[in-house]
XYZ file of N, CA and C in Angstrom:
285
model
N -56.027 -40.862 -73.949
C -56.079 -42.293 -73.745
C -54.929 -42.930 -74.499
N -54.337 -43.935 -73.884
C -53.184 -44.586 -74.483
C -53.640 -45.587 -75.533
N -52.806 -45.725 -76.533
C -53.168 -46.661 -77.593
C -52.947 -48.096 -77.121
N -53.471 -49.026 -77.851
C -53.370 -50.427 -77.450
C -51.920 -50.922 -77.524
N -51.119 -50.381 -78.404
C -49.709 -50.776 -78.503
C -48.937 -50.393 -77.246
N -49.249 -49.203 -76.710
C -48.586 -48.761 -75.497
C -49.019 -49.622 -74.314
N -50.298 -49.971 -74.261
C -50.788 -50.831 -73.175
C -50.149 -52.221 -73.230
N -49.992 -52.756 -74.419
C -49.343 -54.057 -74.566
C -47.894 -53.959 -74.068
N -47.230 -52.892 -74.402
C -45.848 -52.683 -73.961
C -45.782 -52.550 -72.441
N -46.693 -51.812 -71.842
C -46.710 -51.640 -70.389
C -46.926 -52.970 -69.668
N -47.928 -53.715 -70.110
C -48.222 -54.989 -69.455
C -47.110 -56.014 -69.695
N -46.494 -55.965 -70.847
C -45.361 -56.866 -71.123
C -44.210 -56.550 -70.175
N -43.931 -55.257 -69.970
C -42.864 -54.862 -69.056
C -43.222 -55.261 -67.616
N -44.486 -55.107 -67.248
C -44.929 -55.487 -65.907
C -44.759 -56.986 -65.682
N -45.172 -57.782 -66.623
C -45.058 -59.241 -66.497
C -43.592 -59.662 -66.498
N -42.781 -59.031 -67.364
C -41.352 -59.364 -67.404
C -40.694 -58.999 -66.070
N -41.039 -57.872 -65.489
C -40.486 -57.467 -64.197
C -40.900 -58.409 -63.086
N -42.149 -58.836 -63.102
C -42.623 -59.776 -62.090
C -41.901 -61.120 -62.219
N -41.726 -61.579 -63.451
C -41.007 -62.850 -63.656
C -39.550 -62.730 -63.212
N -38.901 -61.612 -63.539
C -37.523 -61.408 -63.110
C -37.440 -61.355 -61.585
N -38.383 -60.694 -60.947
C -38.398 -60.613 -59.491
C -38.524 -61.987 -58.848
N -39.404 -62.820 -59.386
C -39.554 -64.180 -58.862
C -38.269 -64.988 -59.049
N -37.660 -64.867 -60.222
C -36.411 -65.586 -60.491
C -35.305 -65.115 -59.551
N -35.174 -63.822 -59.386
C -34.125 -63.270 -58.540
C -34.335 -63.682 -57.076
N -35.565 -63.630 -56.613
C -35.867 -64.034 -55.243
C -35.547 -65.513 -55.020
N -35.871 -66.352 -55.993
C -35.577 -67.781 -55.834
C -34.073 -68.042 -55.835
N -33.309 -67.288 -56.630
C -31.858 -67.476 -56.625
C -31.262 -67.013 -55.295
N -31.782 -65.921 -54.731
C -31.309 -65.461 -53.420
C -31.629 -66.486 -52.334
N -32.814 -67.056 -52.388
C -33.191 -68.082 -51.410
C -32.299 -69.317 -51.540
N -31.963 -69.701 -52.773
C -31.095 -70.860 -52.985
C -29.697 -70.592 -52.426
N -29.173 -69.387 -52.615
C -27.858 -69.042 -52.072
C -27.882 -69.068 -50.549
N -28.942 -68.516 -49.974
C -29.048 -68.501 -48.516
C -29.146 -69.923 -47.960
N -29.906 -70.773 -48.642
C -30.053 -72.157 -48.195
C -28.713 -72.893 -48.293
N -27.984 -72.687 -49.378
C -26.678 -73.329 -49.537
C -25.698 -72.858 -48.466
N -25.712 -71.568 -48.154
C -24.835 -71.037 -47.114
C -25.194 -71.642 -45.757
N -26.472 -71.822 -45.475
C -26.913 -72.419 -44.216
C -26.467 -73.879 -44.124
N -26.583 -74.603 -45.222
C -26.145 -75.999 -45.235
C -24.644 -76.080 -44.997
N -23.869 -75.178 -45.611
C -22.420 -75.160 -45.399
C -22.076 -74.845 -43.950
N -22.782 -73.867 -43.355
C -22.526 -73.540 -41.950
C -22.863 -74.718 -41.047
N -23.961 -75.404 -41.319
C -24.331 -76.575 -40.516
C -23.285 -77.677 -40.639
N -22.776 -77.886 -41.858
C -21.761 -78.917 -42.070
C -20.485 -78.568 -41.313
N -20.060 -77.321 -41.379
C -18.858 -76.913 -40.663
C -19.044 -77.059 -39.148
N -20.221 -76.735 -38.661
C -20.508 -76.882 -37.233
C -20.437 -78.355 -36.821
N -21.025 -79.234 -37.634
C -20.989 -80.668 -37.341
C -19.545 -81.174 -37.351
N -18.751 -80.709 -38.319
C -17.348 -81.137 -38.406
C -16.568 -80.675 -37.177
N -16.823 -79.452 -36.728
C -16.110 -78.963 -35.547
C -16.541 -79.737 -34.296
N -17.815 -80.081 -34.206
C -18.272 -80.883 -33.066
C -17.645 -82.270 -33.070
N -17.519 -82.865 -34.241
C -16.909 -84.189 -34.344
C -15.443 -84.119 -33.943
N -14.741 -83.091 -34.407
C -13.333 -82.928 -34.054
C -13.177 -82.735 -32.549
N -14.039 -81.926 -31.976
C -13.987 -81.689 -30.537
C -14.290 -82.973 -29.764
N -15.271 -83.736 -30.227
C -15.625 -84.983 -29.548
C -14.487 -85.994 -29.641
N -13.819 -86.046 -30.788
C -12.687 -86.960 -30.921
C -11.564 -86.579 -29.969
N -11.304 -85.285 -29.836
C -10.252 -84.839 -28.915
C -10.608 -85.178 -27.469
N -11.862 -84.963 -27.091
C -12.302 -85.289 -25.735
C -12.229 -86.796 -25.485
N -12.637 -87.586 -26.473
C -12.585 -89.037 -26.332
C -11.146 -89.504 -26.162
N -10.248 -88.923 -26.957
C -8.839 -89.300 -26.862
C -8.272 -88.924 -25.495
N -8.649 -87.736 -25.010
C -8.160 -87.302 -23.708
C -8.721 -88.184 -22.590
N -9.988 -88.569 -22.719
C -10.639 -89.368 -21.680
C -10.076 -90.785 -21.630
N -9.812 -91.364 -22.787
C -9.381 -92.764 -22.842
C -7.877 -92.922 -22.964
N -7.126 -91.882 -22.721
C -5.677 -91.963 -22.790
C -5.166 -92.733 -21.577
N -4.196 -93.622 -21.781
C -3.655 -94.357 -20.631
C -2.897 -93.411 -19.711
N -2.651 -93.829 -18.479
C -1.908 -92.959 -17.563
C -0.533 -92.647 -18.145
N -0.006 -91.547 -17.724
C 1.267 -91.077 -18.269
C 2.354 -92.100 -17.971
N 2.870 -92.719 -19.029
C 3.904 -93.734 -18.853
C 5.136 -93.401 -19.677
N 5.202 -92.199 -20.200
C 6.323 -91.803 -21.036
C 7.104 -90.727 -20.295
N 8.416 -90.814 -20.318
C 9.235 -89.828 -19.632
C 9.221 -88.522 -20.393
N 9.910 -87.544 -19.844
C 9.940 -86.232 -20.480
C 10.550 -86.287 -21.869
N 11.406 -87.237 -22.131
C 12.003 -87.380 -23.454
C 10.965 -87.757 -24.492
N 9.938 -88.446 -24.066
C 8.826 -88.755 -24.943
C 8.945 -90.092 -25.644
N 10.084 -90.793 -25.539
C 10.220 -92.038 -26.265
C 10.532 -93.244 -25.385
N 10.710 -93.038 -24.101
C 11.051 -94.134 -23.194
C 9.888 -94.372 -22.247
N 9.457 -95.612 -22.160
C 8.348 -95.985 -21.279
C 8.913 -96.278 -19.900
N 8.378 -95.615 -18.871
C 8.904 -95.767 -17.518
C 8.023 -96.634 -16.623
N 6.920 -97.123 -17.147
C 6.017 -97.956 -16.358
C 6.439 -99.419 -16.488
N 6.920 -100.054 -15.413
C 7.386 -101.436 -15.537
C 6.257 -102.436 -15.803
N 5.014 -102.067 -15.574
C 3.897 -102.969 -15.846
C 3.455 -102.916 -17.301
N 3.994 -101.999 -18.050
C 3.656 -101.862 -19.469
C 4.335 -102.990 -20.250
N 3.624 -103.660 -21.153
C 4.251 -104.752 -21.907
C 5.379 -104.274 -22.830
N 5.415 -103.007 -23.152
C 6.462 -102.479 -24.020
C 7.632 -101.885 -23.227
N 7.669 -102.118 -21.937
C 8.708 -101.562 -21.082
C 10.069 -102.139 -21.458
N 11.060 -101.249 -21.612
C 12.423 -101.645 -21.950
C 13.332 -101.138 -20.843
N 13.820 -102.073 -20.012
C 14.633 -101.700 -18.859
C 15.937 -101.034 -19.293
N 16.563 -101.587 -20.294
C 17.829 -101.029 -20.750
C 17.631 -99.612 -21.300
N 16.596 -99.425 -22.077
C 16.315 -98.090 -22.613
C 15.982 -97.104 -21.511
N 15.242 -97.559 -20.535
C 14.880 -96.692 -19.413
C 16.114 -96.279 -18.617
N 16.985 -97.253 -18.313
C 18.191 -96.938 -17.546
C 19.137 -96.036 -18.338
N 19.234 -96.246 -19.628
C 20.066 -95.382 -20.467
C 19.538 -93.960 -20.458
N 18.238 -93.807 -20.590
C 17.635 -92.477 -20.571
C 17.807 -91.828 -19.202
N 17.690 -92.614 -18.144
C 17.868 -92.095 -16.788
C 19.308 -91.628 -16.564
N 20.264 -92.397 -17.050
C 21.672 -92.009 -16.923
C 21.964 -90.763 -17.768
N 21.329 -90.669 -18.911
C 21.520 -89.485 -19.758
C 20.966 -88.233 -19.104
N 19.862 -88.362 -18.366
C 19.289 -87.217 -17.658
C 20.183 -86.801 -16.487
N 20.775 -87.765 -15.824
C 21.639 -87.443 -14.685
C 22.933 -86.819 -15.155
N 23.408 -87.191 -16.346
C 24.659 -86.663 -16.851
C 24.509 -85.191 -17.252
N 23.323 -84.749 -17.515
C 23.100 -83.361 -17.954
C 23.150 -82.396 -16.853
C-alpha cells in the first residue's frame, strides 16, 4: 500500500496536469478563434475591393479618351478641347 505522501504527490500531479490541459486547450481555442476572425476580415476586405471595382466598371462613362489617354474626343463632353484633339489627331497621322 502506498503511503499518504505518495498519494498526495499523485493527486497533486493529476490536478496539475488537468489544470495545464484546460489552460492549453483554451489557448488553442483562442488562437483558432483569432485566426478565424482574421480570415473573415480578409474575406470581407476582398469582397469590398471586388465590389468597388465592379461599381467603378459599371458606372464608368462611355469611352471618351483616345488611345493616348489624355485627349478627350467626345465633343459633348464639357472638358472637350478642340485644339488638343486636333493636335493629337495630327500627331497620330504623322506617325
